[in-house]
Coordinates of N, CA and C in Angstrom, one line a residue:
V1 N -28.0 -13.0 13.3 CA -26.6 -12.8 13.2 C -26.0 -13.9 12.3
A2 N -26.6 -15.1 12.4 CA -26.1 -16.3 11.6 C -26.3 -16.0 10.1
V3 N -27.5 -15.4 9.8 CA -27.7 -15.0 8.4 C -26.7 -14.0 7.9
R4 N -26.5 -13.0 8.8 CA -25.6 -11.9 8.4 C -24.2 -12.5 8.2
D5 N -23.7 -13.4 9.1 CA -22.4 -13.9 9.0 C -22.3 -14.8 7.7
G6 N -23.4 -15.5 7.4 CA -23.4 -16.3 6.2 C -23.3 -15.5 4.9
C7 N -23.9 -14.3 5.0 CA -23.9 -13.4 3.8 C -22.5 -12.8 3.7
E8 N -21.9 -12.4 4.8 CA -20.6 -11.8 4.7 C -19.6 -12.9 4.2
D9 N -19.8 -14.1 4.6 CA -18.9 -15.2 4.2 C -19.0 -15.4 2.7
E10 N -20.2 -15.4 2.2 CA -20.5 -15.5 0.8 C -19.8 -14.4 0.0
I11 N -19.9 -13.2 0.5 CA -19.3 -12.1 -0.2 C -17.8 -12.2 -0.2
S12 N -17.2 -12.6 0.9 CA -15.7 -12.7 1.0 C -15.2 -13.8 0.0
Q13 N -16.0 -14.8 -0.2 CA -15.6 -15.9 -1.1 C -15.6 -15.4 -2.6
R14 N -16.2 -14.3 -2.8 CA -16.2 -13.8 -4.2 C -14.9 -13.0 -4.5
F15 N -14.2 -12.7 -3.5 CA -12.9 -12.0 -3.7 C -11.8 -13.0 -4.0
K16 N -10.9 -12.6 -4.9 CA -9.8 -13.4 -5.3 C -8.6 -12.5 -5.4
I17 N -7.4 -13.0 -4.8 CA -6.2 -12.2 -4.9 C -5.3 -13.0 -5.9
R18 N -4.8 -12.3 -6.9 CA -4.0 -12.8 -7.9 C -2.5 -12.4 -7.7
V19 N -1.6 -13.3 -7.9 CA -0.2 -13.0 -7.7 C 0.5 -13.3 -9.1
A20 N 1.0 -12.3 -9.7 CA 1.7 -12.5 -11.0 C 3.1 -12.2 -10.9
T21 N 4.0 -13.2 -11.1 CA 5.4 -13.0 -11.0 C 5.9 -12.3 -12.3
N22 N 6.9 -11.4 -12.1 CA 7.4 -10.7 -13.3 C 8.3 -11.6 -14.1
D23 N 8.4 -11.2 -15.4 CA 9.2 -11.9 -16.3 C 10.7 -11.8 -15.9
N24 N 11.4 -12.8 -16.0 CA 12.8 -12.8 -15.6 C 13.7 -11.9 -16.6
T25 N 13.1 -11.6 -17.7 CA 13.8 -10.8 -18.7 C 13.8 -9.4 -18.3
N26 N 13.0 -9.0 -17.3 CA 13.0 -7.6 -16.8 C 14.3 -7.4 -16.0
K27 N 15.1 -6.4 -16.5 CA 16.4 -6.2 -16.0 C 16.4 -5.0 -15.0
S28 N 15.2 -4.6 -14.6 CA 15.1 -3.4 -13.7 C 15.7 -3.8 -12.3
N29 N 16.3 -2.8 -11.7 CA 16.9 -3.0 -10.4 C 15.9 -2.6 -9.3
S30 N 14.7 -2.2 -9.7 CA 13.7 -1.7 -8.8 C 13.2 -2.9 -7.9
D31 N 13.1 -2.7 -6.6 CA 12.6 -3.8 -5.7 C 11.1 -3.9 -6.0
I32 N 10.4 -2.7 -6.4 CA 9.0 -2.7 -6.6 C 8.7 -3.4 -8.0
S33 N 9.5 -3.1 -9.0 CA 9.3 -3.7 -10.3 C 9.5 -5.2 -10.3
N34 N 10.5 -5.6 -9.5 CA 10.9 -7.0 -9.5 C 10.1 -7.9 -8.6
S35 N 9.1 -7.3 -7.8 CA 8.3 -8.0 -6.9 C 7.1 -8.5 -7.6
P36 N 6.5 -9.6 -7.0 CA 5.3 -10.2 -7.6 C 4.2 -9.1 -7.5
Q37 N 3.4 -9.0 -8.6 CA 2.3 -8.0 -8.6 C 1.0 -8.6 -8.0
I38 N 0.5 -8.0 -7.0 CA -0.7 -8.4 -6.3 C -1.9 -7.6 -6.8
S39 N -2.9 -8.3 -7.2 CA -4.1 -7.6 -7.7 C -5.4 -8.3 -7.1
L40 N -6.4 -7.6 -7.0 CA -7.7 -8.0 -6.4 C -8.8 -8.1 -7.4
S41 N -9.5 -9.2 -7.4 CA -10.7 -9.3 -8.3 C -11.9 -9.7 -7.5
Y42 N -13.1 -9.4 -8.0 CA -14.3 -9.7 -7.4 C -15.3 -10.3 -8.4
S43 N -15.9 -11.5 -8.0 CA -16.9 -12.1 -8.9 C -18.3 -11.5 -8.6
V44 N -18.8 -10.7 -9.6 CA -20.0 -10.0 -9.4 C -21.2 -10.6 -10.2
Q45 N -22.3 -10.7 -9.5 CA -23.5 -11.3 -10.1 C -24.5 -10.2 -10.4
W46 N -25.3 -10.5 -11.4 CA -26.4 -9.5 -11.7 C -27.4 -9.5 -10.5
P47 N -27.9 -8.3 -10.1 CA -27.8 -7.0 -10.8 C -26.7 -6.1 -10.2
T48 N -25.9 -6.7 -9.3 CA -24.8 -5.9 -8.7 C -23.8 -5.5 -9.8
S49 N -23.7 -6.3 -10.8 CA -22.7 -6.1 -11.9 C -23.1 -4.7 -12.7
I50 N -24.3 -4.2 -12.5 CA -24.6 -3.0 -13.2 C -23.8 -1.8 -12.5
L51 N -23.7 -2.0 -11.1 CA -23.0 -1.0 -10.3 C -21.5 -1.2 -10.3
L52 N -21.1 -2.5 -10.2 CA -19.7 -2.9 -10.1 C -19.3 -3.5 -11.5
N53 N -19.3 -2.7 -12.5 CA -18.9 -3.2 -13.8 C -17.4 -3.4 -13.9
S54 N -16.9 -3.9 -15.0 CA -15.5 -4.2 -15.2 C -14.6 -2.9 -15.0
T55 N -15.1 -1.8 -15.5 CA -14.3 -0.6 -15.5 C -14.1 -0.1 -14.0
I56 N -15.2 -0.2 -13.3 CA -15.2 0.2 -11.8 C -14.3 -0.7 -11.1
L57 N -14.4 -2.0 -11.3 CA -13.6 -3.0 -10.6 C -12.1 -2.8 -10.9
S58 N -11.8 -2.5 -12.1 CA -10.3 -2.2 -12.5 C -9.8 -1.0 -11.8
K59 N -10.6 0.0 -11.5 CA -10.2 1.2 -10.8 C -10.0 0.8 -9.3
Y60 N -10.9 0.0 -8.8 CA -10.7 -0.4 -7.4 C -9.4 -1.2 -7.2
D61 N -9.1 -2.0 -8.3 CA -7.9 -2.8 -8.2 C -6.7 -2.0 -8.2
L62 N -6.7 -0.9 -9.0 CA -5.5 0.0 -9.0 C -5.3 0.6 -7.7
I63 N -6.4 1.0 -7.0 CA -6.3 1.6 -5.7 C -5.7 0.5 -4.7
F64 N -6.3 -0.7 -4.8 CA -5.8 -1.8 -3.9 C -4.3 -2.0 -4.1
Q65 N -3.9 -2.1 -5.4 CA -2.5 -2.4 -5.6 C -1.5 -1.4 -5.0
F66 N -1.9 -0.1 -5.1 CA -1.0 0.9 -4.5 C -1.1 0.8 -2.9
L67 N -2.3 0.7 -2.4 CA -2.4 0.6 -0.9 C -1.7 -0.7 -0.4
F68 N -1.7 -1.7 -1.1 CA -1.1 -3.0 -0.7 C 0.5 -2.7 -0.7
L69 N 1.0 -2.0 -1.7 CA 2.4 -1.6 -1.7 C 2.8 -0.9 -0.5
V70 N 2.0 0.1 -0.1 CA 2.3 0.9 1.1 C 2.3 -0.1 2.3
A71 N 1.3 -0.9 2.4 CA 1.2 -1.9 3.6 C 2.4 -2.8 3.6
R72 N 2.8 -3.2 2.4 CA 4.0 -4.2 2.3 C 5.3 -3.5 2.7
V73 N 5.5 -2.2 2.4 CA 6.6 -1.5 2.8 C 6.6 -1.4 4.3
K74 N 5.4 -1.1 4.9 CA 5.3 -0.9 6.3 C 5.7 -2.2 7.0
T75 N 5.2 -3.4 6.5 CA 5.6 -4.7 7.1 C 7.1 -4.9 7.0
Q76 N 7.7 -4.6 5.9 CA 9.1 -4.8 5.8 C 9.9 -4.0 6.8
L77 N 9.5 -2.7 7.0 CA 10.1 -1.9 8.0 C 10.0 -2.4 9.4
Q78 N 8.9 -3.0 9.7 CA 8.7 -3.7 11.0 C 9.6 -4.8 11.2
K79 N 9.9 -5.6 10.1 CA 10.8 -6.7 10.1 C 12.2 -6.2 10.4
V80 N 12.6 -5.1 9.8 CA 13.9 -4.5 10.0 C 14.1 -4.0 11.4
W81 N 13.0 -3.5 12.0 CA 13.0 -3.1 13.4 C 13.3 -4.3 14.3
Q82 N 12.6 -5.4 14.0 CA 12.9 -6.6 14.8 C 14.3 -7.1 14.7
L83 N 14.8 -7.0 13.4 CA 16.2 -7.4 13.1 C 17.2 -6.6 13.9
L84 N 17.0 -5.2 13.8 CA 17.9 -4.3 14.5 C 17.9 -4.5 16.0
M85 N 16.7 -4.7 16.6 CA 16.6 -5.0 18.0 C 17.3 -6.3 18.4
R86 N 17.2 -7.3 17.6 CA 17.9 -8.5 17.9 C 19.4 -8.4 17.7
Q87 N 19.8 -7.6 16.7 CA 21.3 -7.4 16.5 C 21.9 -6.5 17.7
S88 N 21.0 -5.6 18.2 CA 21.5 -4.8 19.3 C 21.7 -5.6 20.5
K89 N 20.9 -6.5 20.8 CA 21.0 -7.4 22.0 C 22.2 -8.3 21.8
M90 N 22.4 -8.8 20.6 CA 23.5 -9.7 20.3 C 24.8 -9.0 20.0
K91 N 24.7 -7.6 20.0 CA 25.9 -6.8 19.7 C 26.6 -7.2 18.4
K92 N 25.8 -7.5 17.4 CA 26.3 -7.9 16.1 C 27.0 -6.7 15.4
N93 N 26.4 -5.5 15.6 CA 27.0 -4.3 15.0 C 27.4 -3.3 16.1
S94 N 28.3 -2.4 15.7 CA 28.7 -1.4 16.7 C 27.4 -0.5 17.1
F95 N 27.5 0.1 18.2 CA 26.4 1.0 18.7 C 26.1 2.1 17.7
F96 N 27.1 2.7 17.1 CA 26.9 3.8 16.2 C 26.2 3.3 14.9
I97 N 26.6 2.1 14.4 CA 25.9 1.6 13.2 C 24.5 1.3 13.5
T98 N 24.2 0.6 14.6 CA 22.8 0.3 14.9 C 22.0 1.5 15.1
Q99 N 22.5 2.5 15.8 CA 21.8 3.8 16.0 C 21.5 4.5 14.7
Q100 N 22.4 4.5 13.8 CA 22.2 5.1 12.5 C 21.1 4.4 11.7
L101 N 21.2 3.1 11.7 CA 20.2 2.3 11.0 C 18.8 2.5 11.6
M102 N 18.8 2.6 13.0 CA 17.5 2.8 13.7 C 16.9 4.2 13.3
V103 N 17.7 5.2 13.2 CA 17.2 6.5 12.9 C 16.7 6.6 11.5
I104 N 17.4 6.0 10.5 CA 16.9 5.9 9.1 C 15.6 5.1 9.0
R105 N 15.5 4.0 9.7 CA 14.3 3.2 9.7 C 13.1 3.9 10.3
H106 N 13.4 4.7 11.4 CA 12.3 5.4 12.1 C 11.8 6.5 11.1
K107 N 12.6 7.2 10.4 CA 12.2 8.3 9.5 C 11.4 7.6 8.4
M108 N 11.8 6.5 7.9 CA 11.0 5.8 6.8 C 9.7 5.4 7.3
S109 N 9.7 4.8 8.5 CA 8.4 4.3 9.1 C 7.5 5.5 9.3
F110 N 8.0 6.6 9.8 CA 7.1 7.8 10.0 C 6.5 8.2 8.7
F111 N 7.3 8.2 7.6 CA 6.7 8.6 6.3 C 5.7 7.6 5.8
V112 N 5.9 6.3 5.9 CA 5.0 5.3 5.5 C 3.7 5.3 6.3
D113 N 3.8 5.4 7.6 CA 2.7 5.4 8.5 C 1.8 6.7 8.2
S114 N 2.4 7.8 8.0 CA 1.7 9.0 7.7 C 1.0 8.9 6.4
L115 N 1.6 8.3 5.4 CA 1.1 8.1 4.1 C -0.2 7.2 4.1
Q116 N 0.0 6.1 4.9 CA -1.1 5.1 5.0 C -2.3 5.7 5.7
Y117 N -2.0 6.5 6.8 CA -3.1 7.1 7.6 C -3.8 8.1 6.7
Y118 N -3.1 8.9 5.9 CA -3.7 9.9 5.1 C -4.7 9.3 4.0
F119 N -4.2 8.2 3.4 CA -5.0 7.6 2.3 C -6.2 6.9 2.9
Q120 N -6.0 6.2 4.0 CA -7.1 5.4 4.6 C -8.1 6.2 5.4
V121 N -7.6 7.2 6.1 CA -8.5 7.9 7.0 C -9.0 9.2 6.3
D122 N -8.0 10.1 6.0 CA -8.4 11.4 5.4 C -9.0 11.3 4.0
V123 N -8.6 10.3 3.3 CA -9.2 10.2 1.9 C -10.3 9.2 1.8
I124 N -10.0 7.9 2.0 CA -11.0 6.8 1.8 C -12.2 6.9 2.8
D125 N -11.9 7.0 4.1 CA -13.0 7.0 5.1 C -13.8 8.3 5.0
T126 N -13.2 9.4 4.8 CA -13.9 10.7 4.7 C -14.8 10.7 3.5
H127 N -14.3 10.3 2.4 CA -15.1 10.4 1.1 C -16.1 9.3 1.1
F128 N -15.8 8.2 1.7 CA -16.9 7.1 1.8 C -18.0 7.5 2.6
Q129 N -17.8 8.3 3.7 CA -18.8 8.8 4.6 C -19.7 9.7 3.8
K130 N -19.1 10.6 3.0 CA -19.8 11.5 2.2 C -20.7 10.8 1.1
F131 N -20.1 9.8 0.5 CA -20.8 9.0 -0.5 C -21.9 8.2 0.2
N132 N -21.7 7.7 1.4 CA -22.8 7.0 2.1 C -24.0 7.9 2.4
N133 N -23.7 9.1 2.8 CA -24.7 10.1 3.1 C -25.5 10.5 1.8
L134 N -24.8 10.5 0.7 CA -25.5 10.8 -0.6 C -26.5 9.6 -0.9
L135 N -26.0 8.4 -0.7 CA -26.8 7.2 -1.0 C -28.1 7.2 -0.1
A136 N -27.9 7.6 1.1 CA -29.1 7.6 2.1 C -30.2 8.6 1.6
S137 N -29.8 9.6 0.9 CA -30.8 10.6 0.5 C -31.2 10.4 -1.0
S138 N -30.7 9.4 -1.6 CA -31.0 9.2 -3.1 C -32.0 8.0 -3.3
A139 N -33.0 8.2 -4.1 CA -34.0 7.2 -4.4 C -33.9 6.8 -5.9
D140 N -33.0 7.4 -6.7 CA -33.0 7.1 -8.1 C -31.7 6.3 -8.4
F141 N -31.8 5.1 -9.1 CA -30.7 4.2 -9.3 C -29.7 4.9 -10.2
E142 N -30.1 5.6 -11.2 CA -29.1 6.3 -12.1 C -28.3 7.3 -11.3
E143 N -28.9 7.9 -10.3 CA -28.2 8.9 -9.5 C -27.1 8.2 -8.6
V144 N -27.6 7.0 -8.1 CA -26.6 6.2 -7.3 C -25.5 5.7 -8.2
L145 N -25.8 5.3 -9.4 CA -24.7 4.9 -10.3 C -23.7 6.0 -10.6
E146 N -24.2 7.2 -10.8 CA -23.4 8.3 -11.1 C -22.5 8.7 -9.9
Q147 N -23.2 8.7 -8.7 CA -22.4 9.1 -7.5 C -21.3 8.1 -7.2
H148 N -21.6 6.8 -7.4 CA -20.6 5.8 -7.1 C -19.4 5.9 -8.1
T149 N -19.7 6.2 -9.4 CA -18.6 6.4 -10.3 C -17.8 7.6 -10.0
Q150 N -18.4 8.7 -9.5 CA -17.7 9.9 -9.1 C -16.9 9.6 -7.9
F151 N -17.4 8.8 -7.0 CA -16.7 8.4 -5.7 C -15.4 7.7 -6.1
V152 N -15.5 6.7 -6.9 CA -14.3 5.9 -7.3 C -13.3 6.7 -8.1
D153 N -13.8 7.5 -9.0 CA -12.9 8.4 -9.8 C -12.2 9.4 -8.9
L154 N -12.9 9.9 -7.8 CA -12.3 10.8 -6.9 C -11.1 10.1 -6.1
L155 N -11.4 8.9 -5.6 CA -10.4 8.2 -4.9 C -9.2 7.9 -5.7
L156 N -9.5 7.5 -7.0 CA -8.4 7.2 -7.9 C -7.5 8.4 -8.2
A157 N -8.2 9.6 -8.4 CA -7.5 10.8 -8.7 C -6.6 11.3 -7.5
I158 N -7.2 11.1 -6.3 CA -6.4 11.6 -5.1 C -5.3 10.7 -4.7
I159 N -5.6 9.3 -4.8 CA -4.5 8.4 -4.4 C -3.4 8.2 -5.4
L160 N -3.8 8.1 -6.7 CA -2.8 7.9 -7.7 C -2.4 9.2 -8.3
M161 N -3.1 10.3 -8.0 CA -2.8 11.7 -8.5 C -2.5 11.8 -9.9
D162 N -3.2 11.0 -10.7 CA -2.9 10.9 -12.2 C -1.5 10.6 -12.5
K163 N -0.8 10.0 -11.5 CA 0.6 9.6 -11.7 C 1.5 10.8 -12.0
N164 N 1.2 11.9 -11.4 CA 2.0 13.1 -11.6 C 3.3 13.0 -10.9
I165 N 4.1 14.1 -10.9 CA 5.4 14.1 -10.3 C 5.4 13.8 -8.8
I166 N 4.3 14.2 -8.1 CA 4.2 13.9 -6.7 C 4.0 12.4 -6.4
F167 N 3.2 11.8 -7.2 CA 3.0 10.4 -7.1 C 4.3 9.6 -7.4
R168 N 4.9 10.0 -8.5 CA 6.2 9.4 -8.8 C 7.2 9.5 -7.8
T169 N 7.2 10.7 -7.1 CA 8.2 10.9 -6.0 C 7.8 10.0 -4.8
I170 N 6.6 9.9 -4.5 CA 6.1 8.9 -3.4 C 6.5 7.5 -3.8
E171 N 6.3 7.1 -5.0 CA 6.6 5.8 -5.4 C 8.1 5.5 -5.3
E172 N 8.9 6.5 -5.7 CA 10.4 6.4 -5.6 C 10.8 6.3 -4.1
L173 N 10.2 7.0 -3.2 CA 10.5 6.9 -1.8 C 10.2 5.6 -1.2
L174 N 9.0 5.0 -1.7 CA 8.7 3.7 -1.3 C 9.7 2.7 -1.8
Q175 N 10.2 2.9 -3.0 CA 11.2 2.0 -3.5 C 12.5 2.1 -2.7
V176 N 12.8 3.3 -2.3 CA 14.0 3.5 -1.4 C 13.8 2.7 -0.1
C177 N 12.6 2.8 0.5 CA 12.3 2.1 1.7 C 12.5 0.6 1.5
L178 N 12.0 0.1 0.4 CA 12.1 -1.4 0.2 C 13.5 -1.8 -0.1
S179 N 14.3 -1.0 -0.8 CA 15.7 -1.3 -1.0 C 16.4 -1.3 0.3
F180 N 16.1 -0.3 1.2 CA 16.8 -0.3 2.5 C 16.4 -1.6 3.3
C181 N 15.2 -1.9 3.3 CA 14.7 -3.1 4.0 C 15.4 -4.4 3.5
N182 N 15.4 -4.5 2.2 CA 16.0 -5.7 1.6 C 17.5 -5.8 1.9
T183 N 18.2 -4.6 1.8 CA 19.6 -4.6 2.1 C 19.9 -5.1 3.6
Q184 N 19.1 -4.6 4.5 CA 19.3 -4.9 5.9 C 18.9 -6.4 6.2
L185 N 17.8 -6.8 5.6 CA 17.4 -8.2 5.9 C 18.3 -9.2 5.3
K186 N 18.9 -8.9 4.1 CA 19.8 -9.8 3.5 C 21.2 -9.8 4.2
A187 N 21.6 -8.6 4.7 CA 22.9 -8.5 5.3 C 22.9 -9.2 6.7
D188 N 21.8 -8.9 7.5 CA 21.6 -9.4 8.8 C 22.9 -9.3 9.7
G189 N 23.4 -8.0 9.8 CA 24.5 -7.8 10.7 C 25.8 -8.0 10.1
K190 N 25.9 -8.4 8.8 CA 27.2 -8.7 8.2 C 27.8 -7.3 7.7
S191 N 29.0 -7.3 7.4 CA 29.7 -6.1 6.9 C 29.2 -5.7 5.5
G192 N 29.4 -4.5 5.2 CA 29.0 -4.0 3.9 C 27.7 -3.1 3.9
V193 N 27.1 -2.9 5.1 CA 25.9 -2.1 5.2 C 26.2 -0.7 5.3
E194 N 27.3 -0.3 6.0 CA 27.7 1.0 6.3 C 27.6 2.0 5.2
P195 N 28.1 1.7 4.0 CA 28.1 2.7 2.9 C 26.8 3.2 2.5
N196 N 25.7 2.5 2.9 CA 24.3 2.9 2.5 C 23.8 4.0 3.4
F197 N 24.5 4.4 4.4 CA 24.1 5.4 5.4 C 23.8 6.7 4.6
E198 N 24.8 7.2 3.8 CA 24.6 8.4 3.1 C 23.5 8.3 2.0
R199 N 23.4 7.2 1.3 CA 22.4 7.1 0.3 C 21.0 7.1 0.8
F200 N 20.7 6.4 1.9 CA 19.4 6.4 2.5 C 19.1 7.6 3.4
G201 N 20.1 8.0 4.1 CA 20.0 9.1 5.1 C 19.7 10.4 4.4
N202 N 20.2 10.7 3.2 CA 20.0 11.9 2.5 C 18.6 12.1 2.0
L203 N 17.9 11.0 1.8 CA 16.5 11.0 1.3 C 15.5 11.1 2.4
F204 N 15.9 10.8 3.6 CA 15.0 10.8 4.7 C 15.6 11.7 5.8

């Protein structure tokens, strides 16, 4: 067990998370565009680098960035829930306002939770199991290399959907969720939140 733990610790040390802040010249009003860009890198040694080459790692990074965005939105929605519960106890807002905000947040949370479950369980876990089964029956390295490339390409195609209209719609909805969260967290029970009911409610 000690050897295994040491090996896992060595592997974890090879991972690095990079945070790149956006240029202030970016005038976009998007909460996503103006947020720090989180990316993942992995220091690969030979002969693993034959399997995990720079192209494959960049594809894994694209998948990570999008899944991290989904997880970030989920965390922000949880913070809003905590805020609304605190406001409710302190009676900072009227009952109607709090209920309206709770309903909108619940719909957003259901969307994000469903999205995260679909990608992590129905897509990644399912296809990884299939890929793992193929590896168990394969004795040729070239075949393993090809299967791994196909596995990563499949994940990328399903999760990012070639950035088609469906993906862009999902990204826009995540942006709406972030905008809602930022609005509530900045306002913290102050006036000026009510006009957003129609804007956010119509989308969820």
